[in-house]
Amino acid sequence: MNIILLGPPGAGKGTQARLLEENFSMKQLSTGDMLRASKNSSSEIGKTVAKVMEKGELVTDEIVIDLISEQLETNLEASGFIFDGFPRTLTQADALGTLLKSKGKSLSIVFEMKVDDEALVKRITGRFNCKVCGEVYHKENNPPKIKNICDACHAKDSFIQRADDNEKSFRTRLMAYYRDTSPLIGYYHAKQKLVPIDGLQDISIMHQSIRKIMNY
Ligand code: AP5
């Protein structure tokens, strides 16, 4: 099964993708994570990407389509893909359709994760990650079980906050979502792939709702 998690910044795409990946042999493909990895390299492209991401703007279609194409090629054995944060524009959506078709695959479900803007800002400003394994936390909604220790990889004092997790960048990201990404709701609705899901549910309840729809 190949699914897309579509939603604004902070909707819970990464959190749900990691839960699905943990429980099934599906592969999470997060363009945000891929771009953060390239941003940490000292290449010219890495420097350009870092500036764009910190402002909360979108990286070019060309760069992200190339990243996804590469990942699809190297993970052909996966039983399914979870697209997290991709596609974000109509051009990317068309490219994904073409790429999947060229590999004899197709899209199963697009989950539209619905969360109101005020809840999103609280989630983004309270989020932190483990820099070793990437596990996502929230200071109130989803803290680690033991203070300063990552639940997933047990690293100590490894928590960091993303450079774009501040209110200014968040507002730019939210505008980019409404301007460039929300047209995908109509696009996938017309293809009968869209399933709206309440993103305000608790993390575990949301995971169960997604699994039920996937028949897992
Ligand atoms: P990306 O990394 O994809 O960021 P995003 O889309 O802004 O989404 P987030 O990672 O912020 O949120 P999320 O929905 O994954 O929420 P999470 O699960 O972490 O992209 C970053 C940047 O890269 C973009 O701005 C752009 O510059 C660039 N980029 C990436 N892809 C691109 C593309 N395709 N094209 C062009 N540019 C691209 O949860 C958030 C918080 O809420 C956490 O603290 C979590 O613990 C908590 N939480 C999660 N679920 C719940 C719940 N149900 N209830 C309560 N709290 C919850």
Tab-separated table of C-alpha atoms and ligand atoms in Angstrom:
chain	number	residue	atom	x	y	z
A	1	MET	CA	0.000	0.000	0.000
A	2	ASN	CA	1.309	3.497	-0.852
A	3	ILE	CA	-0.159	6.353	1.120
A	4	ILE	CA	0.247	10.121	1.369
A	5	LEU	CA	-0.046	12.004	4.662
A	6	LEU	CA	-1.259	15.432	3.581
A	7	GLY	CA	-1.602	18.215	6.100
A	8	PRO	CA	-0.314	21.571	7.311
A	9	PRO	CA	2.878	21.942	9.394
A	10	GLY	CA	2.313	20.272	12.762
A	11	ALA	CA	-0.642	18.148	11.623
A	12	GLY	CA	1.162	15.027	12.875
A	13	LYS	CA	2.419	13.637	9.551
A	14	GLY	CA	5.856	12.657	10.874
A	15	THR	CA	4.438	11.225	14.111
A	16	GLN	CA	1.939	9.004	12.291
A	17	ALA	CA	4.437	8.003	9.586
A	18	ARG	CA	6.908	6.769	12.212
A	19	LEU	CA	4.192	4.758	13.976
A	20	LEU	CA	3.173	3.092	10.713
A	21	GLU	CA	6.796	2.385	9.813
A	22	GLU	CA	7.432	0.863	13.261
A	23	ASN	CA	4.447	-1.455	13.033
A	24	PHE	CA	4.552	-2.485	9.367
A	25	SER	CA	7.278	-2.965	6.808
A	26	MET	CA	6.395	0.297	5.101
A	27	LYS	CA	9.013	2.938	4.303
A	28	GLN	CA	8.541	6.565	5.400
A	29	LEU	CA	9.693	9.027	2.748
A	30	SER	CA	9.851	12.473	4.345
A	31	THR	CA	11.154	15.188	2.046
A	32	GLY	CA	11.591	17.415	5.124
A	33	ASP	CA	13.993	14.860	6.685
A	34	MET	CA	15.825	14.371	3.374
A	35	LEU	CA	16.249	18.128	2.963
A	36	ARG	CA	17.435	18.552	6.561
A	37	ALA	CA	20.083	15.883	5.846
A	38	SER	CA	21.257	17.723	2.706
A	39	LYS	CA	21.181	21.049	4.578
A	40	ASN	CA	23.677	19.656	7.082
A	41	SER	CA	26.134	18.870	4.295
A	42	SER	CA	28.486	21.701	3.309
A	43	SER	CA	27.476	21.575	-0.381
A	44	GLU	CA	26.217	24.681	-2.244
A	45	ILE	CA	22.805	23.085	-2.641
A	46	GLY	CA	22.752	22.357	1.104
A	47	LYS	CA	23.359	26.041	1.894
A	48	THR	CA	20.577	27.181	-0.462
A	49	VAL	CA	18.162	24.628	0.994
A	50	ALA	CA	18.997	25.707	4.571
A	51	LYS	CA	18.085	29.354	3.843
A	52	VAL	CA	14.796	28.442	2.158
A	53	MET	CA	13.753	26.052	4.951
A	54	GLU	CA	14.595	28.411	7.775
A	55	LYS	CA	12.337	31.048	6.225
A	56	GLY	CA	9.553	28.450	5.881
A	57	GLU	CA	9.356	28.677	2.084
A	58	LEU	CA	9.157	25.746	-0.329
A	59	VAL	CA	12.268	24.228	-1.883
A	60	THR	CA	12.073	23.900	-5.688
A	61	ASP	CA	10.003	21.098	-7.218
A	62	GLU	CA	13.057	19.895	-9.128
A	63	ILE	CA	15.108	19.246	-5.975
A	64	VAL	CA	12.383	17.364	-4.083
A	65	ILE	CA	11.252	15.308	-7.087
A	66	ASP	CA	14.868	14.176	-7.604
A	67	LEU	CA	15.120	13.190	-3.926
A	68	ILE	CA	11.918	11.138	-4.071
A	69	SER	CA	12.878	9.502	-7.343
A	70	GLU	CA	16.209	8.406	-5.831
A	71	GLN	CA	14.518	7.014	-2.712
A	72	LEU	CA	11.905	5.086	-4.685
A	73	GLU	CA	14.690	3.509	-6.703
A	74	THR	CA	16.730	2.452	-3.650
A	75	ASN	CA	13.796	1.123	-1.598
A	76	LEU	CA	12.032	-1.003	-4.168
A	77	GLU	CA	11.780	-3.912	-1.706
A	78	ALA	CA	9.547	-1.942	0.721
A	79	SER	CA	6.021	-3.311	1.005
A	80	GLY	CA	4.691	0.217	0.712
A	81	PHE	CA	5.604	3.886	0.989
A	82	ILE	CA	4.358	6.561	3.358
A	83	PHE	CA	4.838	9.919	1.662
A	84	ASP	CA	5.254	12.491	4.444
A	85	GLY	CA	5.354	16.125	3.305
A	86	PHE	CA	5.424	15.172	-0.373
A	87	PRO	CA	3.818	16.089	-2.715
A	88	ARG	CA	3.328	19.741	-1.799
A	89	THR	CA	2.502	21.225	-5.217
A	90	LEU	CA	0.477	20.106	-8.231
A	91	THR	CA	3.733	19.640	-10.186
A	92	GLN	CA	5.031	17.300	-7.464
A	93	ALA	CA	1.720	15.395	-7.408
A	94	ASP	CA	1.869	14.811	-11.180
A	95	ALA	CA	5.521	13.737	-10.900
A	96	LEU	CA	4.684	11.263	-8.115
A	97	GLY	CA	1.940	9.700	-10.224
A	98	THR	CA	4.373	9.261	-13.118
A	99	LEU	CA	7.163	7.874	-10.906
A	100	LEU	CA	4.896	5.319	-9.228
A	101	LYS	CA	3.491	4.231	-12.571
A	102	SER	CA	7.002	3.746	-13.976
A	103	LYS	CA	7.703	1.331	-11.076
A	104	GLY	CA	4.421	-0.558	-11.608
A	105	LYS	CA	2.972	0.924	-8.401
A	106	SER	CA	0.020	3.124	-7.601
A	107	LEU	CA	-1.316	5.341	-4.887
A	108	SER	CA	-3.746	3.748	-2.422
A	109	ILE	CA	-4.964	6.471	-0.032
A	110	VAL	CA	-4.318	10.159	0.626
A	111	PHE	CA	-5.060	11.042	4.255
A	112	GLU	CA	-6.006	14.690	4.644
A	113	MET	CA	-5.096	15.479	8.263
A	114	LYS	CA	-7.298	18.308	9.508
A	115	VAL	CA	-6.127	20.446	12.438
A	116	ASP	CA	-7.074	24.067	13.200
A	117	ASP	CA	-4.409	26.771	12.966
A	118	GLU	CA	-4.250	27.602	16.690
A	119	ALA	CA	-3.629	23.967	17.672
A	120	LEU	CA	-0.906	23.834	15.003
A	121	VAL	CA	1.020	26.793	16.390
A	122	LYS	CA	1.009	25.201	19.881
A	123	ARG	CA	2.263	21.928	18.455
A	124	ILE	CA	5.066	23.541	16.468
A	125	THR	CA	6.345	25.808	19.228
A	126	GLY	CA	6.299	22.896	21.744
A	127	ARG	CA	7.943	20.315	19.502
A	128	PHE	CA	11.451	18.896	19.939
A	129	ASN	CA	13.307	15.988	18.338
A	130	CYS	CA	16.019	13.514	19.214
A	131	LYS	CA	19.064	14.498	17.109
A	132	VAL	CA	20.291	10.881	17.122
A	133	CYS	CA	17.242	8.988	15.826
A	134	GLY	CA	14.794	11.770	14.871
A	135	GLU	CA	12.018	10.707	17.293
A	136	VAL	CA	9.458	13.530	17.634
A	137	TYR	CA	8.177	14.826	21.001
A	138	HIS	CA	6.049	17.620	22.385
A	139	LYS	CA	6.630	19.281	25.746
A	140	GLU	CA	2.979	18.800	26.787
A	141	ASN	CA	1.259	16.372	24.391
A	142	ASN	CA	4.011	13.838	23.907
A	143	PRO	CA	6.929	14.140	26.361
A	144	PRO	CA	9.587	11.412	26.711
A	145	LYS	CA	8.853	8.837	29.443
A	146	ILE	CA	12.106	9.719	31.255
A	147	LYS	CA	13.279	13.347	31.271
A	148	ASN	CA	16.178	14.006	28.813
A	149	ILE	CA	16.266	10.375	27.585
A	150	CYS	CA	14.943	9.437	24.153
A	151	ASP	CA	12.281	6.685	24.400
A	152	ALA	CA	13.275	5.273	21.010
A	153	CYS	CA	17.092	5.144	21.047
A	154	HIS	CA	17.796	5.859	24.772
A	155	ALA	CA	20.249	8.658	23.893
A	156	LYS	CA	20.828	11.115	26.757
A	157	ASP	CA	20.572	14.934	26.353
A	158	SER	CA	19.977	14.562	22.611
A	159	PHE	CA	16.920	16.805	22.265
A	160	ILE	CA	16.989	19.725	19.827
A	161	GLN	CA	14.491	22.153	18.331
A	162	ARG	CA	14.245	22.643	14.563
A	163	ALA	CA	15.471	25.997	13.193
A	164	ASP	CA	12.073	26.588	11.523
A	165	ASP	CA	10.012	25.791	14.640
A	166	ASN	CA	9.311	29.379	15.611
A	167	GLU	CA	6.127	31.342	15.134
A	168	LYS	CA	7.451	33.508	12.234
A	169	SER	CA	8.602	30.576	10.063
A	170	PHE	CA	5.511	28.640	11.030
A	171	ARG	CA	3.217	31.389	9.672
A	172	THR	CA	5.156	31.381	6.356
A	173	ARG	CA	4.903	27.560	6.197
A	174	LEU	CA	1.186	27.716	6.892
A	175	MET	CA	0.698	30.280	4.094
A	176	ALA	CA	2.686	28.056	1.721
A	177	TYR	CA	0.408	25.168	2.705
A	178	TYR	CA	-2.793	27.070	1.934
A	179	ARG	CA	-1.391	28.591	-1.283
A	180	ASP	CA	0.536	25.689	-2.864
A	181	THR	CA	-0.478	22.449	-1.134
A	182	SER	CA	-4.192	22.771	-0.357
A	183	PRO	CA	-5.089	22.533	-4.117
A	184	LEU	CA	-4.006	18.883	-3.776
A	185	ILE	CA	-7.131	18.245	-1.704
A	186	GLY	CA	-9.303	18.804	-4.791
A	187	TYR	CA	-6.785	17.020	-7.010
A	188	TYR	CA	-6.891	13.786	-4.975
A	189	HIS	CA	-10.605	14.087	-4.238
A	190	ALA	CA	-11.213	14.048	-8.001
A	191	LYS	CA	-9.076	10.888	-8.220
A	192	GLN	CA	-11.176	9.330	-5.398
A	193	LYS	CA	-8.114	8.842	-3.205
A	194	LEU	CA	-8.825	11.401	-0.490
A	195	VAL	CA	-9.849	10.376	3.044
A	196	PRO	CA	-10.204	13.252	5.547
A	197	ILE	CA	-9.128	12.417	9.091
A	198	ASP	CA	-9.527	14.341	12.346
A	199	GLY	CA	-5.999	15.432	13.259
A	200	LEU	CA	-7.114	16.689	16.674
A	201	GLN	CA	-7.515	13.156	17.984
A	202	ASP	CA	-4.918	11.752	20.397
A	203	ILE	CA	-1.835	10.345	18.680
A	204	SER	CA	-2.694	6.687	19.407
A	205	ILE	CA	-6.378	7.075	18.498
A	206	MET	CA	-5.379	8.706	15.216
A	207	HIS	CA	-2.990	5.831	14.518
A	208	GLN	CA	-5.838	3.354	15.109
A	209	SER	CA	-8.163	5.374	12.812
A	210	ILE	CA	-5.558	5.326	10.022
A	211	ARG	CA	-4.979	1.562	10.418
A	212	LYS	CA	-8.717	0.896	10.325
A	213	ILE	CA	-9.058	2.768	7.030
A	214	MET	CA	-6.024	0.900	5.651
A	215	ASN	CA	-7.493	-2.409	6.876
A	216	TYR	CA	-4.311	-3.102	8.868
B	1	AP5	P1	8.635	19.203	6.877
B	1	AP5	O1	9.712	18.651	7.689
B	1	AP5	O2	7.846	18.308	6.002
B	1	AP5	O3	7.700	20.059	7.822
B	1	AP5	P2	6.128	20.381	7.807
B	1	AP5	O4	5.333	19.916	6.668
B	1	AP5	O5	6.080	21.832	8.113
B	1	AP5	O6	5.604	19.464	8.885
B	1	AP5	P3	6.162	19.273	10.280
B	1	AP5	O7	7.305	18.304	10.264
B	1	AP5	O8	6.427	20.600	10.906
B	1	AP5	O9	4.897	18.675	11.030
B	1	AP5	P4	4.258	17.230	11.020
B	1	AP5	O10	2.938	17.294	10.330
B	1	AP5	O11	5.224	16.177	10.574
B	1	AP5	O12	3.973	17.110	12.579
B	1	AP5	P5	4.707	16.242	13.700
B	1	AP5	O13	4.315	14.821	13.586
B	1	AP5	O14	6.154	16.568	13.786
B	1	AP5	O15	9.207	20.355	5.921
B	1	AP5	C1	10.063	21.350	6.417
B	1	AP5	C2	10.464	22.286	5.282
B	1	AP5	O16	11.149	21.546	4.250
B	1	AP5	C3	9.321	22.991	4.531
B	1	AP5	O17	8.896	24.158	5.203
B	1	AP5	C4	9.981	23.283	3.181
B	1	AP5	O18	10.868	24.366	3.281
B	1	AP5	C5	10.812	22.028	2.939
B	1	AP5	N1	10.072	20.971	2.222
B	1	AP5	C6	9.754	19.747	2.712
B	1	AP5	N2	9.097	19.016	1.799
B	1	AP5	C7	8.993	19.796	0.699
B	1	AP5	C8	8.387	19.610	-0.569
B	1	AP5	N3	7.765	18.461	-0.885
B	1	AP5	N4	8.447	20.622	-1.460
B	1	AP5	C9	9.096	21.778	-1.163
B	1	AP5	N5	9.675	22.028	0.031
B	1	AP5	C10	9.625	21.038	0.960
B	1	AP5	O19	3.937	16.829	15.004
B	1	AP5	C11	4.136	18.181	15.407
B	1	AP5	C12	4.085	18.244	16.948
B	1	AP5	O20	2.770	17.909	17.413
B	1	AP5	C13	5.032	17.239	17.636
B	1	AP5	O21	5.554	17.847	18.773
B	1	AP5	C14	4.121	16.051	18.014
B	1	AP5	O22	4.587	15.386	19.169
B	1	AP5	C15	2.785	16.750	18.245
B	1	AP5	N6	1.641	15.932	17.807
B	1	AP5	C16	1.584	15.138	16.690
B	1	AP5	N7	0.372	14.562	16.597
B	1	AP5	C17	-0.363	15.032	17.642
B	1	AP5	C18	-1.717	14.802	18.086
B	1	AP5	N8	-2.532	13.994	17.409
B	1	AP5	N9	-2.140	15.452	19.188
B	1	AP5	C19	-1.297	16.271	19.878
B	1	AP5	N10	-0.008	16.521	19.521
B	1	AP5	C20	0.447	15.917	18.428
